[in-house]
Coordinates of C-alpha atoms in Angstrom, one line a residue:
M1 CA 66.7 169.7 -66.6
L2 CA 68.2 167.8 -69.5
S3 CA 69.5 165.0 -67.2
A4 CA 66.1 164.7 -65.6
R5 CA 64.4 164.2 -69.0
L6 CA 66.9 161.7 -70.1
S7 CA 66.4 159.7 -67.0
V8 CA 62.7 159.3 -68.0
V9 CA 63.8 158.2 -71.2
L10 CA 66.0 155.4 -69.9
L11 CA 63.1 154.0 -68.0
V12 CA 60.8 153.3 -70.8
V13 CA 63.3 151.7 -73.2
P14 CA 63.8 147.9 -73.2
L15 CA 67.6 147.6 -72.8
L16 CA 68.3 144.4 -74.5
S17 CA 71.6 145.4 -76.0
G18 CA 75.0 145.7 -74.5
N19 CA 75.8 149.1 -75.8
H20 CA 77.1 151.6 -73.6
A21 CA 75.7 154.8 -75.4
P22 CA 72.5 156.0 -73.8
P23 CA 69.5 154.8 -76.1
I24 CA 66.8 156.9 -77.3
F25 CA 63.0 156.1 -77.1
V26 CA 61.0 156.9 -80.2
G27 CA 57.2 156.2 -80.3
K28 CA 54.2 157.5 -78.7
R29 CA 56.0 159.4 -76.1
R30 CA 58.4 162.2 -77.0
S31 CA 62.0 162.3 -75.9
Y32 CA 64.5 165.0 -76.1
G33 CA 65.7 165.9 -79.6
V34 CA 63.5 163.4 -81.3
R35 CA 60.0 163.9 -82.9
Y36 CA 57.7 161.2 -84.2
Y37 CA 55.0 161.8 -86.9
P38 CA 52.7 159.1 -87.9
E39 CA 52.0 158.7 -91.7
A40 CA 48.3 158.0 -91.4
E41 CA 45.9 157.4 -88.5
N42 CA 43.2 155.1 -88.0
P43 CA 40.0 157.0 -87.9
A44 CA 38.4 154.8 -85.2
T45 CA 41.3 154.7 -82.8
G46 CA 43.5 157.6 -83.7
N47 CA 46.6 155.1 -83.9
P48 CA 48.9 155.1 -86.9
T49 CA 48.5 152.4 -89.4
S50 CA 52.0 152.7 -90.8
V51 CA 55.0 154.8 -90.2
A52 CA 57.3 156.4 -92.8
N53 CA 60.7 158.2 -92.6
H54 CA 59.9 161.1 -90.6
L55 CA 62.4 160.8 -87.8
Q56 CA 64.4 164.0 -87.7
Y57 CA 67.6 162.4 -86.3
C58 CA 68.8 159.5 -84.1
V59 CA 71.8 159.5 -81.9
A60 CA 74.3 156.6 -82.0
N61 CA 73.0 153.3 -80.8
S62 CA 69.4 154.5 -80.6
V63 CA 66.6 152.1 -79.5
L64 CA 63.4 152.6 -81.5
N65 CA 60.3 151.3 -79.8
F66 CA 56.9 151.4 -81.6
T67 CA 55.4 148.7 -79.3
G68 CA 51.5 148.7 -79.0
M69 CA 50.9 151.5 -81.3
G70 CA 48.2 149.7 -83.5
L71 CA 50.4 149.6 -86.7
R72 CA 49.2 147.5 -89.5
R73 CA 52.0 147.7 -92.1
V74 CA 55.6 148.5 -92.2
G75 CA 56.3 150.3 -95.3
D76 CA 59.4 150.9 -97.6
F77 CA 62.5 152.3 -95.9
F78 CA 60.8 152.4 -92.6
V79 CA 63.5 154.7 -90.9
N80 CA 66.2 156.2 -92.8
T81 CA 69.2 156.1 -90.2
T82 CA 72.3 154.1 -89.7
Y83 CA 72.4 154.9 -85.9
A84 CA 69.4 152.7 -84.8
R85 CA 70.6 149.5 -83.2
E86 CA 67.4 148.0 -82.0
L87 CA 63.9 148.2 -83.4
Y88 CA 60.7 147.0 -81.5
L89 CA 57.5 146.6 -83.3
D90 CA 55.7 144.2 -80.9
G91 CA 52.2 144.2 -79.8
N92 CA 50.7 145.7 -83.1
D93 CA 48.5 144.4 -85.8
I94 CA 51.0 144.2 -88.4
T95 CA 50.1 141.9 -91.4
E96 CA 52.6 143.0 -93.9
I97 CA 56.2 144.2 -93.9
S98 CA 57.7 145.6 -97.0
E99 CA 60.7 143.7 -98.5
T100 CA 62.5 147.1 -98.4
A101 CA 61.4 148.1 -94.9
F102 CA 64.7 147.9 -93.2
D103 CA 67.1 148.5 -96.1
S104 CA 68.0 152.1 -94.8
M105 CA 68.7 150.8 -91.3
K106 CA 72.2 149.8 -92.1
G107 CA 73.4 149.3 -88.4
L108 CA 70.2 147.5 -87.2
E109 CA 71.3 144.7 -85.0
I110 CA 68.1 143.6 -83.0
L111 CA 64.6 143.3 -84.6
S112 CA 61.5 142.2 -82.7
V113 CA 58.1 141.9 -84.4
S114 CA 56.3 139.6 -81.8
G115 CA 52.6 139.8 -81.1
N116 CA 51.5 140.6 -84.6
R117 CA 49.5 139.0 -87.3
L118 CA 52.0 138.0 -89.8
R119 CA 51.4 134.9 -91.9
T120 CA 53.5 131.9 -91.1
D121 CA 54.9 131.8 -94.7
K122 CA 56.1 135.3 -94.3
L123 CA 57.8 135.0 -90.8
L124 CA 61.2 134.8 -92.6
W125 CA 60.5 136.9 -95.5
F126 CA 63.4 139.4 -95.1
R127 CA 65.8 141.1 -97.5
Y128 CA 69.6 140.6 -97.0
H129 CA 70.9 142.6 -94.0
E130 CA 74.5 142.9 -93.1
T131 CA 74.4 143.7 -89.3
L132 CA 71.2 141.9 -88.0
W133 CA 72.2 139.3 -85.5
R134 CA 69.1 138.9 -83.4
L135 CA 65.5 138.3 -84.8
V136 CA 62.4 137.7 -82.6
V137 CA 59.1 136.9 -84.3
D138 CA 57.0 135.2 -81.6
D139 CA 53.2 135.0 -81.0
N140 CA 52.0 135.9 -84.5
V141 CA 48.3 134.7 -84.5
V142 CA 46.5 134.6 -87.9
G143 CA 42.9 133.7 -88.3
D144 CA 43.2 133.3 -92.0
T145 CA 42.1 129.7 -93.0
T146 CA 44.6 129.7 -95.9
N147 CA 47.5 130.0 -93.5
N148 CA 48.6 126.4 -93.4
G149 CA 51.5 126.8 -90.9
N150 CA 54.3 126.0 -93.4
I151 CA 57.5 128.1 -93.8
R152 CA 58.2 127.3 -97.4
E153 CA 60.5 129.9 -98.7
M154 CA 62.8 132.8 -97.6
L155 CA 63.4 135.9 -99.5
E156 CA 67.3 136.3 -98.8
H157 CA 69.6 135.1 -96.3
L158 CA 70.9 136.9 -93.2
P159 CA 74.7 136.3 -93.0
R160 CA 75.1 137.7 -89.3
L161 CA 72.0 136.2 -87.8
E162 CA 72.9 134.3 -84.6
H163 CA 69.7 134.3 -82.6
L164 CA 66.3 133.4 -84.1
S165 CA 63.1 133.1 -82.0
M166 CA 59.8 131.9 -83.6
R167 CA 57.9 130.8 -80.6
R168 CA 54.1 130.0 -80.6
N169 CA 53.4 130.9 -84.1
G170 CA 51.4 127.7 -85.0
I171 CA 54.2 126.6 -87.3
T172 CA 53.7 123.0 -88.6
R173 CA 56.4 122.6 -91.0
V174 CA 59.9 124.3 -91.7
E175 CA 60.9 123.5 -95.4
I176 CA 63.8 126.0 -95.9
Q177 CA 67.3 125.2 -95.3
L178 CA 68.4 127.1 -92.0
D179 CA 72.1 126.7 -92.8
K180 CA 71.6 128.8 -95.9
F181 CA 69.2 131.3 -94.3
A182 CA 71.4 131.9 -91.4
P183 CA 74.8 130.3 -91.8
I184 CA 76.2 131.2 -88.4
L185 CA 72.9 130.6 -86.4
N186 CA 73.7 129.5 -82.8
W187 CA 70.4 130.0 -81.1
L188 CA 67.0 128.7 -82.4
D189 CA 63.7 128.6 -80.4
L190 CA 60.6 126.9 -82.0
S191 CA 58.9 126.1 -78.8
G192 CA 55.1 126.1 -78.6
N193 CA 54.3 125.5 -82.2
K194 CA 52.6 122.7 -83.8
L195 CA 55.5 120.9 -85.7
E196 CA 54.7 117.7 -87.4
S197 CA 58.3 116.9 -88.4
F198 CA 61.8 117.6 -87.2
D199 CA 63.3 116.6 -90.5
F200 CA 64.4 120.2 -91.1
L201 CA 66.9 119.8 -88.2
V202 CA 69.4 117.9 -90.7
N203 CA 70.0 121.4 -92.3
L204 CA 71.0 123.2 -89.1
P205 CA 74.3 125.1 -89.4
R206 CA 77.3 123.6 -87.7
T207 CA 77.4 126.7 -85.5
M208 CA 74.3 125.7 -83.6
R209 CA 74.7 125.7 -79.8
N210 CA 71.1 126.2 -78.2
L211 CA 68.2 124.4 -79.6
Y212 CA 64.6 124.6 -78.1
L213 CA 61.9 122.5 -79.5
Q214 CA 59.6 122.1 -76.4
D215 CA 55.8 121.8 -76.4
N216 CA 55.2 121.0 -80.0
G217 CA 53.5 117.6 -79.4
C218 CA 55.4 116.1 -82.3
L219 CA 55.4 112.4 -82.8
C220 CA 58.9 112.6 -84.2
T221 CA 62.2 111.3 -84.4
I222 CA 65.3 113.6 -83.6
N223 CA 68.7 112.6 -84.9
N224 CA 71.8 113.9 -86.9
L225 CA 72.1 116.9 -84.6
P226 CA 75.0 119.3 -85.0
S227 CA 77.7 118.0 -82.8
G228 CA 78.3 121.5 -81.2
I229 CA 74.9 121.7 -79.4
E230 CA 75.2 122.6 -75.6
H231 CA 71.7 123.1 -74.7
L232 CA 68.7 121.0 -75.9
Q233 CA 65.2 121.1 -74.8
V234 CA 62.7 118.7 -76.4
S235 CA 60.0 118.5 -73.6
G236 CA 56.3 118.2 -74.5
N237 CA 56.7 116.1 -77.5
R238 CA 56.2 112.4 -78.1
I239 CA 59.5 110.6 -77.9
A240 CA 59.5 107.0 -76.7
E241 CA 63.3 106.4 -76.5
L242 CA 66.6 108.0 -75.6
C243 CA 69.4 106.2 -77.5
N244 CA 72.6 106.6 -79.5
E245 CA 72.7 104.2 -82.4
N246 CA 70.7 101.2 -81.2
C247 CA 67.3 102.8 -81.4
S248 CA 64.3 100.4 -81.3
E249 CA 61.2 102.4 -80.7
Q250 CA 58.9 104.2 -83.2
T251 CA 60.2 107.6 -82.2
W252 CA 63.4 108.4 -80.5
L253 CA 65.9 111.0 -79.7
S254 CA 69.5 110.1 -80.6
L255 CA 72.3 111.8 -78.7
K256 CA 75.0 110.4 -81.0
G257 CA 77.9 112.7 -81.4
L258 CA 76.7 115.4 -79.0
K259 CA 80.0 115.6 -77.2
K260 CA 79.5 119.3 -76.0
L261 CA 76.0 118.8 -74.7
R262 CA 75.7 120.4 -71.2
T263 CA 72.0 120.4 -70.5
L264 CA 69.2 118.1 -71.8
T265 CA 65.5 118.7 -70.9
A266 CA 63.3 115.9 -72.0
S267 CA 60.3 115.9 -69.7
R268 CA 56.7 115.1 -70.6
D269 CA 57.7 113.1 -73.6
G270 CA 56.4 109.7 -72.7
I271 CA 59.9 108.2 -72.7
R272 CA 59.7 104.5 -71.8
L273 CA 63.3 103.4 -72.7
V274 CA 66.8 104.7 -72.1
S275 CA 69.1 102.5 -74.2
E276 CA 72.3 101.2 -72.7
D277 CA 74.4 103.4 -75.1
A278 CA 72.2 106.5 -74.9
F279 CA 74.9 108.6 -73.1
K280 CA 77.8 107.2 -74.6
D281 CA 78.9 110.5 -76.3
V282 CA 77.4 113.1 -73.8
T283 CA 80.3 113.1 -71.4
Q284 CA 80.1 116.8 -70.6
I285 CA 76.5 116.8 -69.6
E286 CA 75.8 118.7 -66.3
R287 CA 72.0 118.8 -66.1
L288 CA 69.6 116.1 -67.1
D289 CA 65.8 116.4 -66.7
L290 CA 63.9 113.2 -67.6
S291 CA 60.7 114.0 -65.4
W292 CA 57.2 113.2 -66.1
N293 CA 57.9 110.2 -68.4
E294 CA 57.3 106.4 -68.2
L295 CA 60.5 105.1 -67.1
R296 CA 60.5 102.0 -64.9
F297 CA 64.2 101.8 -64.3
Y298 CA 67.3 103.7 -64.8
P299 CA 70.2 102.2 -66.8
K300 CA 73.9 102.3 -66.0
T301 CA 75.4 105.7 -67.0
R302 CA 79.0 105.5 -66.0
S303 CA 79.9 108.0 -68.7
L304 CA 78.2 111.1 -67.0
N305 CA 81.1 112.1 -64.9
Q306 CA 80.2 115.7 -65.0
L307 CA 76.6 115.4 -64.1
K308 CA 75.5 117.8 -61.3
Y309 CA 71.6 117.8 -61.5
L310 CA 69.4 114.9 -62.3
D311 CA 65.5 115.0 -62.3
L312 CA 63.7 111.7 -62.6
S313 CA 60.5 112.7 -60.8
H314 CA 57.1 111.6 -61.9
N315 CA 58.1 108.4 -63.5
Q316 CA 57.4 104.7 -62.5
I317 CA 60.7 103.8 -61.0
N318 CA 60.5 101.1 -58.4
E319 CA 64.2 100.5 -57.5
V320 CA 67.3 102.6 -57.7
M321 CA 70.1 99.9 -57.4
N322 CA 71.3 100.5 -60.8
L323 CA 71.2 104.2 -60.4
C324 CA 73.4 104.2 -57.5
D325 CA 75.9 101.9 -59.2
S326 CA 76.1 103.9 -62.2
I327 CA 75.9 107.5 -61.0
L328 CA 78.9 109.4 -60.5
T329 CA 80.1 111.0 -57.4
S330 CA 79.7 114.6 -59.1
I331 CA 76.0 114.6 -58.7
E332 CA 74.7 117.4 -56.3
T333 CA 70.9 117.4 -56.7
L334 CA 68.9 114.3 -57.3
N335 CA 65.2 114.3 -57.7
L336 CA 63.3 110.9 -57.4
S337 CA 60.0 112.1 -56.1
H338 CA 56.7 110.7 -57.3
N339 CA 57.9 107.3 -58.3
H340 CA 57.4 103.9 -56.8
I341 CA 60.5 103.4 -54.7
S342 CA 60.2 101.4 -51.5
M343 CA 63.8 100.7 -50.7
I344 CA 66.8 103.0 -50.3
D345 CA 70.1 101.8 -51.7
K346 CA 72.9 102.2 -49.1
N347 CA 75.2 103.4 -52.1
F348 CA 73.5 106.8 -51.9
A349 CA 75.8 107.6 -48.9
N350 CA 78.6 107.2 -51.3
M351 CA 77.7 110.1 -53.4
M352 CA 80.4 112.5 -52.0
Y353 CA 78.8 115.7 -53.4
L354 CA 75.1 115.0 -53.0
R355 CA 73.4 117.9 -51.4
T356 CA 69.8 117.6 -52.1
L357 CA 67.9 114.2 -52.4
D358 CA 64.1 114.4 -53.0
L359 CA 62.3 111.1 -52.3
S360 CA 59.0 112.5 -51.7
N361 CA 55.7 110.8 -52.6
N362 CA 57.2 107.3 -52.9
R363 CA 56.5 104.1 -50.9
I364 CA 59.5 104.1 -48.4
A365 CA 58.4 102.5 -45.1
I366 CA 61.7 102.4 -43.2
L367 CA 63.7 105.5 -42.4
P368 CA 67.0 105.5 -44.2
T369 CA 69.2 106.0 -41.2
L370 CA 72.4 104.8 -42.9
L371 CA 72.0 107.6 -45.4
I372 CA 71.0 110.2 -42.8
F373 CA 74.0 109.5 -40.6
N374 CA 76.7 108.5 -43.0
S375 CA 76.2 110.8 -46.1
R376 CA 79.2 113.1 -46.4
S377 CA 77.6 116.1 -47.9
L378 CA 73.9 115.8 -47.8
E379 CA 72.2 119.0 -46.8
V380 CA 68.5 118.5 -47.7
L381 CA 66.6 115.1 -47.6
L382 CA 62.9 115.0 -48.5
L383 CA 60.9 112.1 -47.5
T384 CA 57.5 113.7 -47.5
N385 CA 54.4 111.7 -48.1
N386 CA 55.8 108.2 -47.8
S387 CA 54.9 105.2 -45.5
I388 CA 57.3 105.8 -42.7
E389 CA 55.7 104.7 -39.4
D390 CA 58.8 104.7 -37.0
I391 CA 61.4 107.3 -36.8
D392 CA 62.9 106.4 -33.3
D393 CA 66.2 105.4 -34.8
L394 CA 66.6 109.1 -35.6
F395 CA 67.3 109.7 -31.8
K396 CA 69.5 106.8 -30.9
K397 CA 72.7 108.8 -31.8
N398 CA 73.8 111.5 -29.6
S399 CA 74.7 113.8 -32.4
F400 CA 74.9 114.0 -36.1
K401 CA 75.7 116.6 -38.7
E402 CA 73.2 119.3 -39.6
L403 CA 70.6 118.2 -42.1
E404 CA 67.2 119.6 -43.3
L405 CA 65.0 116.6 -43.0
H406 CA 61.3 116.7 -44.3
L407 CA 59.0 114.0 -43.0
E408 CA 55.6 115.6 -43.4
D409 CA 52.6 113.5 -44.2
N410 CA 54.1 110.2 -43.1
P411 CA 51.9 107.9 -40.9
F412 CA 54.1 107.9 -37.7
S413 CA 52.4 109.5 -34.7
V414 CA 54.6 108.8 -31.8
V415 CA 58.4 109.3 -31.2
Q416 CA 60.3 107.7 -28.4
Y417 CA 63.0 110.0 -27.2
Y418 CA 65.0 108.6 -24.2
N419 CA 62.3 108.2 -21.6
F420 CA 59.8 110.4 -23.3
Q421 CA 57.0 109.2 -25.5
V422 CA 56.1 112.2 -27.7
H423 CA 52.7 112.1 -29.5
L424 CA 52.8 114.1 -32.7
K425 CA 49.1 113.6 -33.8
Q426 CA 45.9 114.1 -32.0
R427 CA 43.9 111.0 -31.2
D428 CA 40.6 110.4 -32.8
A429 CA 38.0 110.5 -30.0
R430 CA 35.3 109.3 -32.4
S431 CA 37.2 106.1 -33.4
E432 CA 38.3 105.3 -29.7
L433 CA 34.8 105.5 -28.4
T434 CA 33.5 103.6 -31.3
N435 CA 35.9 100.8 -30.5
R436 CA 35.1 100.7 -26.9
V437 CA 31.4 100.4 -27.6
S438 CA 32.0 97.6 -30.0
I439 CA 33.9 95.7 -27.3
E440 CA 31.2 96.3 -24.6
S441 CA 28.5 95.2 -26.9
L442 CA 30.0 91.8 -27.1
G443 CA 29.5 91.3 -23.4
D444 CA 26.0 92.6 -23.2
A445 CA 23.9 92.4 -26.3
D446 CA 21.0 94.1 -24.5
D447 CA 23.0 97.3 -23.8
D448 CA 21.3 100.5 -25.0
I449 CA 22.3 101.5 -28.6
V450 CA 24.9 104.4 -28.6
N451 CA 23.5 107.7 -29.8
T452 CA 25.7 108.9 -32.6
D453 CA 24.9 112.4 -31.6
D454 CA 27.0 111.9 -28.6
L455 CA 29.9 111.0 -30.8
D456 CA 29.5 114.1 -32.7
D457 CA 29.6 116.1 -29.4
I458 CA 32.7 114.4 -28.3
D459 CA 34.4 115.1 -31.8
D460 CA 33.4 118.8 -31.6
A461 CA 34.8 119.0 -28.1
S462 CA 38.1 117.6 -29.2
Q463 CA 38.6 120.7 -31.3
Y464 CA 39.1 122.9 -28.3

């Protein structure tokens, strides 16, 4: 009976920690050996408005889950236990957290207060805590017009904090020094806010490894980033140029000194220019996404010897000669779809590890047979929705290696295969009859006028 009850407990706990001891759920449900008593209830809903120290006991490595309970305030000394490792207060109506709320939870490692109504200036209003390493404060919506979106002050620093997430809080400015608030921070997510400046990035701790700034719509310059950053996302802002030192546009992203960078996502930024020295320092990069920008060409990037994934889709690129000269043999996936490309460079065949090449939605008129037959490693080639009218060359060789070739939505309609002429599209009966009538009318101007209803009948018959 005991094991059956414990199995139910494990199903309702969000297991985000790596602890091996079985966690305990505390909240509206009751779990074995733990009781929960709300301090006060909302007369209208019956939900508690705050919770005090009424837990009888917790076992080691407990997970306390008070998600969606209608809490409005977290009071002093919220839970008096050193055994709780994770605390979830998500999806409530919390507007205030006492400065001493978590003082008695000496072993707390993970705290999540997302989906509440905390003011922006109080998002980082926490007392010193020795063991907290992960803090998640996402999706706090405040209707108060006095909430200006600025994080101006911090209460005390969190010396062990490594992971900080503050997504979609309407933050406009960060004015605190993050290296003092969290001196060993290595993960920062500020995506989906309304940041007006990235100046605060100058004060990031040197331990930073993962930085997420996407979807802020910021007309901003980003530079002087910590050299240890490995993953950087800046999509959905307004950045005109990628550069190193020689930056010329109004706004730019400088990659200077980012020698450990492994992934860069900079899509939907309006990037028009990638300077010649942009990737001078990022020799370890493996994934690069520059899709949905305004690039007309791609510069030489001989330093990217580790690059395996490159996305240049949804730009305005019309030729890829420089791309093939500069891109490395290491690339495995290349996406050039939704551009203005009309010619395929023969050097594509020299990419020794290229497995997937997407050239869909371009202006290619000639089937790239050299690439198809000579590429050493190509497994998937997408040429969907181009202007290819003839694919007969595809069948002139007796055999070639296995390849997944996509030619949908191209204008070719007939394929010549040995002595066979294979028609791939249905003839348009209406257009054929219209052409014949036009020719006949030239010979006899007194012929009866063709009844267009007859054309409709023929068109309908062609459906069967």
